[in-house]
PDB file of C-alpha atoms in Angstrom:
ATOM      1  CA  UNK A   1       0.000   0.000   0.000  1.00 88.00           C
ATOM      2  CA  UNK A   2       0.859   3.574  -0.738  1.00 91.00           C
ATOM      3  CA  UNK A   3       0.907   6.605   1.360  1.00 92.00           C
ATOM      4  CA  UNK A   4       2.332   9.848   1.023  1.00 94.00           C
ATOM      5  CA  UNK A   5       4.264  10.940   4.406  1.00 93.00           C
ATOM      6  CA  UNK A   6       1.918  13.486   6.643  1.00 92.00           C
ATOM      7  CA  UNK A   7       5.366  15.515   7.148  1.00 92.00           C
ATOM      8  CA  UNK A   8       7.524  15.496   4.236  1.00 94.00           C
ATOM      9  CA  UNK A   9       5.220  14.684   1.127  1.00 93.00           C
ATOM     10  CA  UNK A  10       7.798  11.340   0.122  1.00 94.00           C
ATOM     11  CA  UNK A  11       5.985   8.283  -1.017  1.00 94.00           C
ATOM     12  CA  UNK A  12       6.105   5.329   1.480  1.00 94.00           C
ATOM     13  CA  UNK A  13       4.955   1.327   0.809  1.00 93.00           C
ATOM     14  CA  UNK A  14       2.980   0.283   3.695  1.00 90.00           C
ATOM     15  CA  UNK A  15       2.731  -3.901   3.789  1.00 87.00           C
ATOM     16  CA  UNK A  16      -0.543  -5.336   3.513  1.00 80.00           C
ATOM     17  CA  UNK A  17      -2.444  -5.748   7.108  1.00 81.00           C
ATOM     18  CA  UNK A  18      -0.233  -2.698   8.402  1.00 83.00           C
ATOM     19  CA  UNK A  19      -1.758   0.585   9.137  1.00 84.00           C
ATOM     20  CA  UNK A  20      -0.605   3.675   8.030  1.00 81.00           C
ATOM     21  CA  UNK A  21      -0.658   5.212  11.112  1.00 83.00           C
ATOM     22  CA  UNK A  22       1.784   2.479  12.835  1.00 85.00           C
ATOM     23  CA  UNK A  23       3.872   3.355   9.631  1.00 86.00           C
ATOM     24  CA  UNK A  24       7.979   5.308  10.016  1.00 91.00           C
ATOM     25  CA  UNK A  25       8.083   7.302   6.708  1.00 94.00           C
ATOM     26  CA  UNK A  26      11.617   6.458   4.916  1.00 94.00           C
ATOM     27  CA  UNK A  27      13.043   9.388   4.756  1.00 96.00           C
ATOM     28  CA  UNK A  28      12.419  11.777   7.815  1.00 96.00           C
ATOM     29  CA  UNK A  29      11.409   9.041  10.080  1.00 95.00           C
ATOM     30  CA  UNK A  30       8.580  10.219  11.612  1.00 94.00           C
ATOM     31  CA  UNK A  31       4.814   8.359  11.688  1.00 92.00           C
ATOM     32  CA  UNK A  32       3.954   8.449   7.868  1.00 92.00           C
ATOM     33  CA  UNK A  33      -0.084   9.500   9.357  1.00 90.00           C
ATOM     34  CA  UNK A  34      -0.620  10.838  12.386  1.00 89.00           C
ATOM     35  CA  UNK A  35      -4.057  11.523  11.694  1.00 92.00           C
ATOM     36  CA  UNK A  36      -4.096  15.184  11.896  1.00 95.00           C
ATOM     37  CA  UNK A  37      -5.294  16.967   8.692  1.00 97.00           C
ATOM     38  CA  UNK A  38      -2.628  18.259   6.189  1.00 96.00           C
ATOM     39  CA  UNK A  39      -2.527  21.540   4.863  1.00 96.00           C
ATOM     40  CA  UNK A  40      -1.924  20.965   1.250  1.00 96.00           C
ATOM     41  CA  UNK A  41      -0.669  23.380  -1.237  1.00 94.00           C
ATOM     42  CA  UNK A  42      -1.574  23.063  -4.500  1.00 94.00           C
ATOM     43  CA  UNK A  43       1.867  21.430  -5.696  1.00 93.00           C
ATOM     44  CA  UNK A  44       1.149  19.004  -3.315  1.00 94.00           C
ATOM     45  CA  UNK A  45      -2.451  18.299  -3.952  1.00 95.00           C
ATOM     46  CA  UNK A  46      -1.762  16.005  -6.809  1.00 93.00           C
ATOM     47  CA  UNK A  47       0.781  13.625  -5.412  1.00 92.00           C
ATOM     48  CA  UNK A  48      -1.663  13.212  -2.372  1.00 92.00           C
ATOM     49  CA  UNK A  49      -4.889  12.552  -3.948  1.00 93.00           C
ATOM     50  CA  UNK A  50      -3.072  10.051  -6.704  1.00 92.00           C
ATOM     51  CA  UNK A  51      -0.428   8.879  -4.750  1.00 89.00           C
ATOM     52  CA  UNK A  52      -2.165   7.152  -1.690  1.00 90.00           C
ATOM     53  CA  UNK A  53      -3.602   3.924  -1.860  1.00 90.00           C
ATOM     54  CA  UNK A  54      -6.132   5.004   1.092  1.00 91.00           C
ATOM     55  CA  UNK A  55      -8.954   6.871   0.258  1.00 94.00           C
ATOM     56  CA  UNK A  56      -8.586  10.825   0.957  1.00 96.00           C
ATOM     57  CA  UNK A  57     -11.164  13.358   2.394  1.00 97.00           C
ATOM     58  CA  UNK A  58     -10.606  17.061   1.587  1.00 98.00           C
ATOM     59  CA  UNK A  59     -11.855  19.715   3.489  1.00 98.00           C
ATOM     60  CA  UNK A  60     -12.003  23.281   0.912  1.00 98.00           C
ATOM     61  CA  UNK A  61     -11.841  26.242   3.407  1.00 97.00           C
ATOM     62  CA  UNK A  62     -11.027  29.471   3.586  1.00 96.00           C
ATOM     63  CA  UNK A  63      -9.610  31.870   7.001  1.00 95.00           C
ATOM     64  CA  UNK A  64     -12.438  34.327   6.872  1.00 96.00           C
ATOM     65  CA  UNK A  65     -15.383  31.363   6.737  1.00 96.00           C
ATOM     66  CA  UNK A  66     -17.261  31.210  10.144  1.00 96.00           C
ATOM     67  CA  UNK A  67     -18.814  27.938   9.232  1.00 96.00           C
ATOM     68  CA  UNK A  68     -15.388  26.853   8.163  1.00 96.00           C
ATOM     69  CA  UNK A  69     -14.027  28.082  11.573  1.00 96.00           C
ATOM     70  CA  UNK A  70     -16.631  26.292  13.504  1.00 96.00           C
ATOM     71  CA  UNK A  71     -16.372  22.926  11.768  1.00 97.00           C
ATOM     72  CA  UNK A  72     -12.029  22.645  11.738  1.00 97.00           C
ATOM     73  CA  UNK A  73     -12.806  20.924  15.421  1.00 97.00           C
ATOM     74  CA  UNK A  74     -15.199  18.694  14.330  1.00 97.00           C
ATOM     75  CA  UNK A  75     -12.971  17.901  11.092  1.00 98.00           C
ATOM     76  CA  UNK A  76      -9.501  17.228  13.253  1.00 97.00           C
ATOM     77  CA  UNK A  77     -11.834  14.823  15.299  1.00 97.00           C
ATOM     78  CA  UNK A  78     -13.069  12.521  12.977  1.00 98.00           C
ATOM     79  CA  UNK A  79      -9.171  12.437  11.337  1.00 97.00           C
ATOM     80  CA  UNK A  80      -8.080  11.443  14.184  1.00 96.00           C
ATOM     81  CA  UNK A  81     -11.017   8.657  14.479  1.00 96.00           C
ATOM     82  CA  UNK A  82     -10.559   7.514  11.451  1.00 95.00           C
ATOM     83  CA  UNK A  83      -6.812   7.655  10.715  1.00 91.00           C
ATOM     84  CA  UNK A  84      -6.334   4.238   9.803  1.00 90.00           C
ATOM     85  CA  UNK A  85      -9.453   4.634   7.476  1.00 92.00           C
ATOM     86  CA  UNK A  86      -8.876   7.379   5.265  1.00 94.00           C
ATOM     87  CA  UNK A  87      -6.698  10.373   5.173  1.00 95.00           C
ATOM     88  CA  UNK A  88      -7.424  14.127   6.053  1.00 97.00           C
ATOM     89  CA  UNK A  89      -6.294  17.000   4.520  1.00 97.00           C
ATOM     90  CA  UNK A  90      -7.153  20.862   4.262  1.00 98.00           C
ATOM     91  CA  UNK A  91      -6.996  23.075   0.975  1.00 97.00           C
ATOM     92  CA  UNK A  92      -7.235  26.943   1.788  1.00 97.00           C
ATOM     93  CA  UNK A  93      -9.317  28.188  -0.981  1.00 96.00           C
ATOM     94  CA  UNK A  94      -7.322  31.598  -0.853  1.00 94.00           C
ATOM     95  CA  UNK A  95      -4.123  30.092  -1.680  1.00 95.00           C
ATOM     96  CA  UNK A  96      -5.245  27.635  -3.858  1.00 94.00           C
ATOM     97  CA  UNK A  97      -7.472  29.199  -6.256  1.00 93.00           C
ATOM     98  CA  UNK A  98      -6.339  26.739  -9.350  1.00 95.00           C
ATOM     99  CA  UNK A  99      -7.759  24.140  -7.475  1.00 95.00           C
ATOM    100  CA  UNK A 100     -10.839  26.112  -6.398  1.00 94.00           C
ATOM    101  CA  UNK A 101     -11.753  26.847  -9.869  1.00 95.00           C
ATOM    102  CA  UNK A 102     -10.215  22.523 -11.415  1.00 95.00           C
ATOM    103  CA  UNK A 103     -12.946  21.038  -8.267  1.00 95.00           C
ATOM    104  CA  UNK A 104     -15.823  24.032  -8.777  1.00 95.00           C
ATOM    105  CA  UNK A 105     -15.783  24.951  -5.878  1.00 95.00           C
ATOM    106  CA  UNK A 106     -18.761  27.322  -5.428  1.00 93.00           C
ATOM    107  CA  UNK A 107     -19.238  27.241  -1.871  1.00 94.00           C
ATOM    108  CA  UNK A 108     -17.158  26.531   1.483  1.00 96.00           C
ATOM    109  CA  UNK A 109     -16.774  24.349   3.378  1.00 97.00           C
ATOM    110  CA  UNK A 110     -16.683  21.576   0.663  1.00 97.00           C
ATOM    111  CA  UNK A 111     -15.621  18.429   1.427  1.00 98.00           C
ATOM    112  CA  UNK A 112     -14.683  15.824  -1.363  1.00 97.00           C
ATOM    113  CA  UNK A 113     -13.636  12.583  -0.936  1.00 97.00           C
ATOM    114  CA  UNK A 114     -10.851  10.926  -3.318  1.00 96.00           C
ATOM    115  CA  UNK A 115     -10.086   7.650  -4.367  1.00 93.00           C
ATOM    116  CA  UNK A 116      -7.614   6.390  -6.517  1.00 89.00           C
ATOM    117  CA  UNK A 117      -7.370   9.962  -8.273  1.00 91.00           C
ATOM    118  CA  UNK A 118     -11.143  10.129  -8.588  1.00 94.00           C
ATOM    119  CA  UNK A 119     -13.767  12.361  -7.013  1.00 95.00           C
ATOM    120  CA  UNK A 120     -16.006   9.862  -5.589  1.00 95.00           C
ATOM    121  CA  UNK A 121     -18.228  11.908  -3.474  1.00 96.00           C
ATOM    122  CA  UNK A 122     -18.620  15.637  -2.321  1.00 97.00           C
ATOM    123  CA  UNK A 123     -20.681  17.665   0.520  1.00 96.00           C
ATOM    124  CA  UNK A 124     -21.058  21.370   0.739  1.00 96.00           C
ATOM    125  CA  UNK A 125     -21.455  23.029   3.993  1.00 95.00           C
ATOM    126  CA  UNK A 126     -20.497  22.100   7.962  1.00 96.00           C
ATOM    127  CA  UNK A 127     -20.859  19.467   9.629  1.00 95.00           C
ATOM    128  CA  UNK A 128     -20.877  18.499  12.940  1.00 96.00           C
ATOM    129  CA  UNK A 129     -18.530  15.359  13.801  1.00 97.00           C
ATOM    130  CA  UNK A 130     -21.108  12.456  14.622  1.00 97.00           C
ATOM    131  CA  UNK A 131     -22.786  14.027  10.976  1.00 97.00           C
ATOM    132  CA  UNK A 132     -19.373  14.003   9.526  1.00 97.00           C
ATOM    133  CA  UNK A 133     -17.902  10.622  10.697  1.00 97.00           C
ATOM    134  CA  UNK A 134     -21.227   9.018   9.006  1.00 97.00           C
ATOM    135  CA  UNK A 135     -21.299  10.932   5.594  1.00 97.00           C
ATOM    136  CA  UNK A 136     -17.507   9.417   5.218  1.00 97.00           C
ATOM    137  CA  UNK A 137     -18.129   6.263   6.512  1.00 96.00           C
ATOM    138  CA  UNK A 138     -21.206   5.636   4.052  1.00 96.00           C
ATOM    139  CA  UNK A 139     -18.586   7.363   1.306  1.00 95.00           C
ATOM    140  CA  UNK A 140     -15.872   5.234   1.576  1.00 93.00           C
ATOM    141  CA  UNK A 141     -18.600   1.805   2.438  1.00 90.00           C
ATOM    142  CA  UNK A 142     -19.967   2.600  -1.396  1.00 87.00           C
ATOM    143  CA  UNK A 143     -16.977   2.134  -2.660  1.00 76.00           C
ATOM    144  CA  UNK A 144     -16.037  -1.076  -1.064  1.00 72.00           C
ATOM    145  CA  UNK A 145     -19.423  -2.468  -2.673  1.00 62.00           C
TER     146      UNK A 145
END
């Protein structure tokens, strides 16, 4: 399995039945997924969303969003419950704009989840956590079908 490294973007191969969260990346050492959202920029955004064998939810935000604001909580939470599930990351909207206008992106928060390179599923608006952990849960349980 691949997964790109939380901390320094390199590619790592995961063996089968391991998690990526009990994972050492190769090259700076540290856990490969920690399960704390990334920040990606939009060099990044590629590698992660075709790179990584686990699915990928991304949260499309901006700094001045209240709803955005209110829901980052919520968002770390159900990262962190469901690292060895999928990964997290965060695209600010501001500093991406490329990929604001590539996803049409017409409203924030927007979440879209990834698979293999592929949109397979988007929400617009907040969420709160017990809302959130289900939408991504029924998400990534489609695609296992």
């Amino acid at each position: 399995m691949l997964i790109v490294c939380s901390h320094c973007h390199a590619t790592n191969r995961i063996p089968e039945g391991r998690k990526a969260s009990e994972g050492q990346c190769g090259k700076c050492k540290k856990t490969i997924w920690d399960g704390k959202p990334v920040d990606l920029t939009e060099s990044q955004f590629g590698k992660y969303i075709s790179k990584n064998d686990l699915p990928i939810v991304i949260d499309f935000w901006a700094s001045w969003c209240g709803p955005c604001k209110a829901m980052a909580p919520a968002y770390a939470q159900v990262a962190e419950q469901m690292k060895d599930q999928a990964l997290f990351a965060k695209v600010n909207t501001v500093n991406a704009e490329q990929l604001s206008v590539q996803f049409n992106i017409r409203s924030i928060p927007t979440l879209i989840v990834f698979k293999n390179g592929k949109e397979v599923d988007r929400l617009a608006g907040a969420l709160p956590a017990n809302q959130l952990q289900q939408w991504v849960q029924q998400t990534l349980l489609k695609q296992n079908n």
